Short mmCIF file of C-alpha atoms in Angstrom, two decimals:
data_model
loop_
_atom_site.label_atom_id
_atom_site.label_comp_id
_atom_site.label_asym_id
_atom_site.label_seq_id
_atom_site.Cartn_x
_atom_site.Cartn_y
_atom_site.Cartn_z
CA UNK A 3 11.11 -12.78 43.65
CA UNK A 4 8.08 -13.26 46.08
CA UNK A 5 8.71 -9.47 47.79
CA UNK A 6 7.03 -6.91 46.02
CA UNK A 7 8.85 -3.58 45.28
CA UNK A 8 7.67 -3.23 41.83
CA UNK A 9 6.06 0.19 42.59
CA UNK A 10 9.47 1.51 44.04
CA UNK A 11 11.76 0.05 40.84
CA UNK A 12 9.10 1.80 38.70
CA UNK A 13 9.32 5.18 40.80
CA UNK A 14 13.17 5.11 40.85
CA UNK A 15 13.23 4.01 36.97
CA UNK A 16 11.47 7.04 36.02
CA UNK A 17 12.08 9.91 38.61
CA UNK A 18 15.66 9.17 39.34
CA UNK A 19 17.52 7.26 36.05
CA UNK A 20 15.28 8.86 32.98
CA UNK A 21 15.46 12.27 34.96
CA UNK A 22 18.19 12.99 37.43
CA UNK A 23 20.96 10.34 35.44
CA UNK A 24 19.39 10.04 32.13
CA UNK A 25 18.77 13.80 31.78
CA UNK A 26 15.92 12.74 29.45
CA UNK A 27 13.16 15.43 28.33
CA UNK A 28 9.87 15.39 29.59
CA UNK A 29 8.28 13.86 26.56
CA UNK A 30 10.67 11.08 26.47
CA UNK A 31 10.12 10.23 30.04
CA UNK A 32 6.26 10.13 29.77
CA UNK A 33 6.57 7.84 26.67
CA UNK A 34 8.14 4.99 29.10
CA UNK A 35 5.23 5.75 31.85
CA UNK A 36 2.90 4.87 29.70
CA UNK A 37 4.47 1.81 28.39
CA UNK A 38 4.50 0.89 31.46
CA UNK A 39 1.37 1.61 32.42
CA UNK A 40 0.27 -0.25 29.33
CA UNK A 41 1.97 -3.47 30.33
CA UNK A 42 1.02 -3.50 34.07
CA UNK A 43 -2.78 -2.87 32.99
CA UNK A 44 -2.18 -6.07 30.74
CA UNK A 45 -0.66 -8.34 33.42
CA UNK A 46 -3.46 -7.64 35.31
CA UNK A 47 -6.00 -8.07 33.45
CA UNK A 48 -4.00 -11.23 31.84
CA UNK A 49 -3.82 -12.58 35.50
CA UNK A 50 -7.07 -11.31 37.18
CA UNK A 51 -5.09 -9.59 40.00
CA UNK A 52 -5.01 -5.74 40.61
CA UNK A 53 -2.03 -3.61 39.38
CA UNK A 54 -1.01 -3.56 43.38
CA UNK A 55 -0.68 -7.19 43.64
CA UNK A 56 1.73 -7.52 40.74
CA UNK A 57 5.10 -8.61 41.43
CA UNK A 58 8.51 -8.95 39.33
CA UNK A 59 7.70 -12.70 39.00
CA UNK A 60 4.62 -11.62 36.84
CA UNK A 61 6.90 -9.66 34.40
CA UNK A 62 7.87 -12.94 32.78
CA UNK A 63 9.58 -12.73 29.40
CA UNK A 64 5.98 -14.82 28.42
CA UNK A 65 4.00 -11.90 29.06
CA UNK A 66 6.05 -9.61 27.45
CA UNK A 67 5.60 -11.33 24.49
CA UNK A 68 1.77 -11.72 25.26
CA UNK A 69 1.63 -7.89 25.86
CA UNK A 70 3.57 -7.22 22.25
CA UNK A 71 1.45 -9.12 20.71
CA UNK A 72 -2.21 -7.33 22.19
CA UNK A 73 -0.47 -4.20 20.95
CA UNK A 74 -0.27 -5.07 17.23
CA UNK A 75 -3.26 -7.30 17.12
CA UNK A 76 -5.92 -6.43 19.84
CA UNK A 77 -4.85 -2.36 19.51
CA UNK A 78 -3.56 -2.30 16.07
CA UNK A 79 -0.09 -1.26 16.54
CA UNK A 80 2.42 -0.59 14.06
CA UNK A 81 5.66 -3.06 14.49
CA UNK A 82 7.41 0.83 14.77
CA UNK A 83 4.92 1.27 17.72
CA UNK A 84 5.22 -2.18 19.11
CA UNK A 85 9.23 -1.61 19.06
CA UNK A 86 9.12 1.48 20.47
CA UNK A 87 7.31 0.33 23.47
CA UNK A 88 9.75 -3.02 23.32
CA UNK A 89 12.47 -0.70 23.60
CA UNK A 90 11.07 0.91 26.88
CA UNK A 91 10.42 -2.33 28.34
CA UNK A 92 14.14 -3.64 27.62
CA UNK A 93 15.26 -0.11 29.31
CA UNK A 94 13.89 -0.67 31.99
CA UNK A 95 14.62 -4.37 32.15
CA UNK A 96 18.28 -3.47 31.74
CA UNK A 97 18.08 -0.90 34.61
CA UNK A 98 16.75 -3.45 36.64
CA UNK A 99 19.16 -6.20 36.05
CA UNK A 100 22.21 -3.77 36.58
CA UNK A 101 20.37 -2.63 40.07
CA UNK A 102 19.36 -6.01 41.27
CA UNK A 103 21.53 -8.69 40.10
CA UNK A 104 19.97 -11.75 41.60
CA UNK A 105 17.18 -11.22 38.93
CA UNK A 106 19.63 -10.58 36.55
CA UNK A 107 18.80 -13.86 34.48
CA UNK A 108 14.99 -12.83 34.41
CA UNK A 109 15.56 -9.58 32.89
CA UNK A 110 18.26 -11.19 30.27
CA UNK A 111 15.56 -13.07 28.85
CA UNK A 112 13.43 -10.41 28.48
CA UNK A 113 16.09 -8.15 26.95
CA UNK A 114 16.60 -11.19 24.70
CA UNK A 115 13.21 -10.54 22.83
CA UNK A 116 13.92 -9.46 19.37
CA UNK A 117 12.61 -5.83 17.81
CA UNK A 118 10.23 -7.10 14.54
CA UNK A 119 11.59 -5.31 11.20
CA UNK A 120 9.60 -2.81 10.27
CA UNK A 121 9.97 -3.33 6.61
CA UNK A 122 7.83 -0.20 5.55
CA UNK A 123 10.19 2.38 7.60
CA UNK A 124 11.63 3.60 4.21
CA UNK A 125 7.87 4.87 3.21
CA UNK A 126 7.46 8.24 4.25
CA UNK A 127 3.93 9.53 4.10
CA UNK A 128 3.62 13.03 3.41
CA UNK A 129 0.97 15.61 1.54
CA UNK A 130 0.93 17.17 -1.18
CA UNK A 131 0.95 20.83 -1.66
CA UNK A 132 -2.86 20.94 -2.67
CA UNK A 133 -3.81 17.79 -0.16
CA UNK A 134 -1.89 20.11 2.35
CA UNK A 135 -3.94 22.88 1.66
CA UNK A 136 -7.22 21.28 1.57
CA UNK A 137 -6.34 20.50 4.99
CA UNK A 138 -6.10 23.70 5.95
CA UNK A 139 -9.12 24.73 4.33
CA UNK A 140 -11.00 22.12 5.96
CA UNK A 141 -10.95 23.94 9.42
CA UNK A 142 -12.91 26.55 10.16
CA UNK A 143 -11.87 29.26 11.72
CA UNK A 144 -14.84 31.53 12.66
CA UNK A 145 -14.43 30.20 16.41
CA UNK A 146 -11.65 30.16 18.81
CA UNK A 147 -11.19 26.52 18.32
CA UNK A 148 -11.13 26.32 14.73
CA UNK A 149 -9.07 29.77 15.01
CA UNK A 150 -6.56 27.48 17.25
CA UNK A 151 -6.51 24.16 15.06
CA UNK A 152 -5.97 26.27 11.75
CA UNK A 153 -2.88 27.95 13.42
CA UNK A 154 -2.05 24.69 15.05
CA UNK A 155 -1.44 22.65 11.79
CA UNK A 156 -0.37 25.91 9.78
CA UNK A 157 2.47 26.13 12.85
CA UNK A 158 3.82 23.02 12.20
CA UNK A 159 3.66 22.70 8.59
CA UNK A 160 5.82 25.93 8.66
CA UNK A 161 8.19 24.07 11.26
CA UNK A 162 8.04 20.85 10.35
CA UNK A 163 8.67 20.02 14.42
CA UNK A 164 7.73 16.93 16.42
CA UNK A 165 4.36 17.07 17.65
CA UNK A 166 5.65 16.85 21.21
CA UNK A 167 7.79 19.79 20.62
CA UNK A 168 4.59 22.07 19.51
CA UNK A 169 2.79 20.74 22.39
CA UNK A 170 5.79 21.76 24.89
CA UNK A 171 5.69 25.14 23.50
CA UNK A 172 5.93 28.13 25.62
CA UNK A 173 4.44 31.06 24.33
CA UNK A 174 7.85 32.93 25.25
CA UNK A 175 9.93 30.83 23.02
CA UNK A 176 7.83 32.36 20.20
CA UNK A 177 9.71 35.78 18.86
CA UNK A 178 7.26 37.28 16.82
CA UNK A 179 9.08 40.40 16.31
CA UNK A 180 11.46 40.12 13.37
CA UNK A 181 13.46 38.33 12.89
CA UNK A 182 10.57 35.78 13.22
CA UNK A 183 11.49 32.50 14.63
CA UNK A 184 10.99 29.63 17.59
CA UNK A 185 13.12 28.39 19.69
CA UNK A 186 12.30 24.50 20.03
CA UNK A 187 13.82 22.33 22.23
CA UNK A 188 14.30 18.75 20.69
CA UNK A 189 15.49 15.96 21.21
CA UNK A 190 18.40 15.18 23.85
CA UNK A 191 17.39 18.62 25.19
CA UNK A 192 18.87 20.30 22.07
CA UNK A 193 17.47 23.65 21.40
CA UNK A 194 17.20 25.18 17.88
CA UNK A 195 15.78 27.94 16.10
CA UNK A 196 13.40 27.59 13.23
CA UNK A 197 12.30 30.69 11.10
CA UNK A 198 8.87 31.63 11.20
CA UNK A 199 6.85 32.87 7.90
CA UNK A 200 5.14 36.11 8.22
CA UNK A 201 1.56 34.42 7.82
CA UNK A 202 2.65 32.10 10.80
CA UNK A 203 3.21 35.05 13.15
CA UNK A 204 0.24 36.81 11.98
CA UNK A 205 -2.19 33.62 13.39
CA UNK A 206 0.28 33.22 16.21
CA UNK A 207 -0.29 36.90 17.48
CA UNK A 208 -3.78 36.91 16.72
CA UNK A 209 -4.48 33.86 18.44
CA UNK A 210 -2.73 35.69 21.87
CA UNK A 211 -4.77 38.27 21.60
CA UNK A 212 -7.64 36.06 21.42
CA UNK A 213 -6.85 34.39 24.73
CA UNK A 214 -5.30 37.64 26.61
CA UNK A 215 -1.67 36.28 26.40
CA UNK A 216 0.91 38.34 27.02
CA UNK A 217 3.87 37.65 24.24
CA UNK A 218 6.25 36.65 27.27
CA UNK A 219 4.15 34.36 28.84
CA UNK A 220 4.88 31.07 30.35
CA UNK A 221 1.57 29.53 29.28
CA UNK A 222 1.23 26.65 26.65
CA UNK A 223 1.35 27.91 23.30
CA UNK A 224 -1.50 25.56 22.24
CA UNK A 225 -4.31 24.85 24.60
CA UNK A 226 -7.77 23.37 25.13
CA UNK A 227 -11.10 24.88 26.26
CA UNK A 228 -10.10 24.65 30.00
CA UNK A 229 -5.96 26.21 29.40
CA UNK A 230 -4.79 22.98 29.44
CA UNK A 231 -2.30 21.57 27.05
CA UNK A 232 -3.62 20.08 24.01
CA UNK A 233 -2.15 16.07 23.97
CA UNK A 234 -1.10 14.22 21.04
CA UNK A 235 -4.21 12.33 20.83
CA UNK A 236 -6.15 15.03 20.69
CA UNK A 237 -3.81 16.61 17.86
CA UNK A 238 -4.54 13.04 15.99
CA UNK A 239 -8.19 13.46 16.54
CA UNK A 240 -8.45 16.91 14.69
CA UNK A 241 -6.22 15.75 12.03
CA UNK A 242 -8.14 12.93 10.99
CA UNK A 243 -11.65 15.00 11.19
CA UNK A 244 -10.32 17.58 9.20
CA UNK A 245 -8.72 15.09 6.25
CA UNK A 246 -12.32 13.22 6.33
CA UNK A 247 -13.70 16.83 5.48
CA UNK A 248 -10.50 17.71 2.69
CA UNK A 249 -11.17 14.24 1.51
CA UNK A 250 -14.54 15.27 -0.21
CA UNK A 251 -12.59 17.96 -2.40
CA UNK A 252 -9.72 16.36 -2.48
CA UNK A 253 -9.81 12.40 -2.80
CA UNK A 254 -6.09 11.59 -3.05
CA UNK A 255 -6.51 11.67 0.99
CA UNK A 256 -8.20 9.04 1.07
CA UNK A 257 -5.73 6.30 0.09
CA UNK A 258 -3.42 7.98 2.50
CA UNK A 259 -2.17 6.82 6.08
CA UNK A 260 -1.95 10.66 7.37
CA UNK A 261 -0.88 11.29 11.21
CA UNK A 262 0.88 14.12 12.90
CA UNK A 263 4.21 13.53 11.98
CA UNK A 264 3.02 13.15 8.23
CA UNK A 265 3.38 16.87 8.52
CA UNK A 266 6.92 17.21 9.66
CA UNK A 267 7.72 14.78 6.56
CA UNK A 268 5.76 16.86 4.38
CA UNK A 269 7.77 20.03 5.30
CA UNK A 270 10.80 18.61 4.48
CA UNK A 271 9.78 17.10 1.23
CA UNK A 272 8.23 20.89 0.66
CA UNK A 273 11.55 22.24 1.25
CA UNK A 274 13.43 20.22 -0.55
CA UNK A 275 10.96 20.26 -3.76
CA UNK A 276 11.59 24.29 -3.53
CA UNK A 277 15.38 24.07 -3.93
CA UNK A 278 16.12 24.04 -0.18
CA UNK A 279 19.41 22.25 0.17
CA UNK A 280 19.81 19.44 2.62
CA UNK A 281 21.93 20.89 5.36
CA UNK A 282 19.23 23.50 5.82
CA UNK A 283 16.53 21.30 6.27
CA UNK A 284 18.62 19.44 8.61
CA UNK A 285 18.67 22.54 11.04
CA UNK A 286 15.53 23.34 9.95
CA UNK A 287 14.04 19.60 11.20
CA UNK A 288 16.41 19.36 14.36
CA UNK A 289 18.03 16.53 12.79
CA UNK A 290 21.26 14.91 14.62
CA UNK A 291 22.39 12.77 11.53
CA UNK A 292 22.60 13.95 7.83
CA UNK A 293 21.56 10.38 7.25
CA UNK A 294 18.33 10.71 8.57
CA UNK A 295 17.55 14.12 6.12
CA UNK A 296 18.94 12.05 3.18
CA UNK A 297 16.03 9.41 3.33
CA UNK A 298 13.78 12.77 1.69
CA UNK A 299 17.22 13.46 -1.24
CA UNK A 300 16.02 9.85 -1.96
CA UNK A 301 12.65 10.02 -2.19
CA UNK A 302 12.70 13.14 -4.26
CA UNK A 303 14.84 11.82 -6.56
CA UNK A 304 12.90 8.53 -6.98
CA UNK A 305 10.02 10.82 -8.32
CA UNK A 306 11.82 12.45 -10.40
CA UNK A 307 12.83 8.93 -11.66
CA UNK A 308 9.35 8.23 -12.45
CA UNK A 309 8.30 11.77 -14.02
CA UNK A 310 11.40 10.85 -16.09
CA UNK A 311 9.87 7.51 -16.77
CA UNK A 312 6.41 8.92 -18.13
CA UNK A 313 8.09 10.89 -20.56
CA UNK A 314 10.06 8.24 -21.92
CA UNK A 315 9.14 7.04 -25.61
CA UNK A 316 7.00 4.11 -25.88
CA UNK A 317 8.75 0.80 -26.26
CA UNK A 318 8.05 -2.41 -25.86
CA UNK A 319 9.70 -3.18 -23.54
CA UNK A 320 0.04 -2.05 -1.74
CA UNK A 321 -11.23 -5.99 26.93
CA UNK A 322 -11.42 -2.53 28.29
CA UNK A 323 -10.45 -2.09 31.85
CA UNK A 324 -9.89 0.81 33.64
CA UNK A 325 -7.80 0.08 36.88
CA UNK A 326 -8.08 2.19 39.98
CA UNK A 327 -4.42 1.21 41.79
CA UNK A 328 -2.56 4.07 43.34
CA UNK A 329 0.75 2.78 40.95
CA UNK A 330 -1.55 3.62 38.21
CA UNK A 331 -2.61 6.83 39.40
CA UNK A 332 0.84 7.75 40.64
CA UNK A 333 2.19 7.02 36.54
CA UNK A 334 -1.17 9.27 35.36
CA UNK A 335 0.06 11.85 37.81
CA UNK A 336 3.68 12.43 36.53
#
C-alpha cells in the first residue's frame, strides 16, 4: 500500500461511479467531496504531512474513527451528521475494495465501523404558525437582499423542499403563470411539481424584475451579491440572524433547535394541521415512502393526545488549517 494513487481513486470515485454509474445528482455528489475533503484535511493535520503525501495506508480504520469522533466533539456534529459522513466514507471504502481487491481486508474493517443511533431522529423540529411568521417579519425587505431572503424563506415554507433543491433552482423551472407551480428535481433525479401560492409568485416575479431576469432564464433562482448561488451555509446563516431578531417578539424560539430543513418539517406539519391528507403532502414533500410522511400523522396526533389531556377532569391520579494541495483544490473545484 506504499504507491500512492489516492488522488486518482478519489477522482474516479466521484467523476466516474457517483456520476457516470451512480447517476447521482449534483448535490449528492458534492456531499461525498466534502466528506472527503473533511477526512483528508484531518489525516493530515493528524499526521503532520500535506494532503499530497497521504497514502491508502493512512486511511486506517483508526483514523476513521479518530476523524468521527473530531466531528461530534471538536465540530459539534450531530450523530445524524457524523453518520451521514460515515456513510460516505463506507461508500467509498466499498468502491474501493470491489476495485482493488488486494486492499480488500483494509477497507472491510473500515466498512465494519458501526453508524451511532441517533436516538432523537423521531423529534421533528418545526415552527409554529406565529414563530413562522415572526420569522418572516424579522427580515427586512426595503433592500434587494432582505427583498431576496424574505422570498427565500417564504419560497420554501410554501414548498416545503430540501434546501439543496431551492438552491439548484433554475429560474425556468418556476411557472409563474397560472397554474402556479415548480418543477423540483429531488432526490434520485425525480422531478415533481409543487403548487405555488399566489403571494409566492408575486415575490418571485418581483424579485426578477429586480435583478433583470427574464422568466425563462437559466440563472439561479436565488443568488448572492456577485450572481452566484447562495450555499447552504449561507441559507443557515440568515436563518439563525433572523430567529435571534423573531426571538425578541417571539420567545418560544429560543428553546428551539431551528435549521433549514426545520422549514420543510414545518410545512408538512402546516399542511397536515389544515386538513391536508397524507398522500398529498407526500407529493407535495417529494417523498418516496408513505412511511416517511407518516412520522408527521404521528406527531399530530400525539398533540392532539395532549390537548386531549389538558382538558381532562382533575384526578388524582430535555485546530484550524487551511491546506493548499492541488487534491484539495481539485475537490473545491468540482
Amino acid at each position: 500500500m506504499k504507491t500512492n494513487h489516492l488522488s486518482t481513486y478519489i477522482r474516479s470515485f466521484l467523476e466516474d461511479y457517483l456520476t457516470l454509474q451512480k447517476d447521482f445528482s449534483r448535490n449528492t455528489i458534492l456531499s461525498y467531496r466534502d466528506t472527503i475533503k473533511l477526512f483528508l484535511t484531518f489525516n493530515a493535520v493528524e499526521r503532520k504531512k500535506s494532503v499530497t503525501d497521504l497514502t491508502l495506508g493512512d486511511l486506517s480504520p483508526k483514523m476513521v474513527i479518530h476523524f468521527l469522533q473530531h466531528l461530534e466533539k471538536e465540530r459539534a456534529n450531530s450523530k445524524q451528521t457524523r453518520n451521514i459522513r460515515l456513510a460516505c466514507l463506507h461508500s467509498f471504502f466499498r468502491y474501493l475494495a470491489n476495485r482493488e481487491p488486494l486492499i480488500s481486508e483494509h477497507c472491510q474493517r473500515i466498512l465494519a465501523i458501526p453508524f451511532k443511533r441517533n436516538l432523537s431522529s423521531s423529534i421533528v423540529e418545526y415552527l409554529e404558525r406565529e414563530e413562522m411568521k415572526a420569522i418572516l417579519q424579522a427580515v427586512n425587505c426595503k433592500n434587494l437582499d432582505g427583498y431576496r431572503n424574505y422570498t427565500l424563506f417564504f419560497f420554501m415554507y410554501n414548498t416545503g423542499a430540501r434546501v439543496g433543491e431551492v438552491l439548484s433552482l433554475y429560474v425556468r423551472a418556476l411557472q409563474l403563470e397560472r397554474p402556479f407551480q415548480v418543477r423540483f428535481r429531488g432526490k434520485g433525479e425525480k422531478e415533481r411539481l409543487c403548487p405555488l401560492w399566489p403571494e409566492t409568485v408575486k415575490l418571485l416575479r418581483s424579485l426578477l424584475k429586480q435583478r433583470g431576469v427574464d422568466s425563462k432564464s437559466d440563472a439561479p433562482v436565488f443568488v448572492n451579491h456577485r450572481g452566484q448561488r447562495l450555499t447552504r451555509y449561507g441559507v443557515r446563516y440568515l436563518l439563525d440572524k433572523y430567529i435571534q431578531i423573531a426571538a425578541r417578539k417571539c420567545p418560544s424560539l429560543k428553546g428551539k433547535h431551528i435549521h433549514p430543513h426545520s422549514i420543510r418539517h414545518t410545512t408538512a406539519m402546516h399542511l397536515l394541521q389544515s386538513g391536508v391528507d397524507i398522500n398529498t403532502i407526500r407529493a407535495w414533500l417529494g417523498h418516496a415512502h408513505l412511511e416517511t410522511t407518516n412520522r408527521y400523522a404521528e406527531i399530530n396526533l400525539e398533540m392532539k393526545r395532549k390537548v386531549l389531556d389538558n382538558y381532562l377532569p382533575i384526578t388524582k391520579t430535555k485546530t484550524l488549517w487551511k491546506p493548499s494541495q492541488q487534491l484539495l483544490q481539485w475537490l473545491e473545484s468540482l
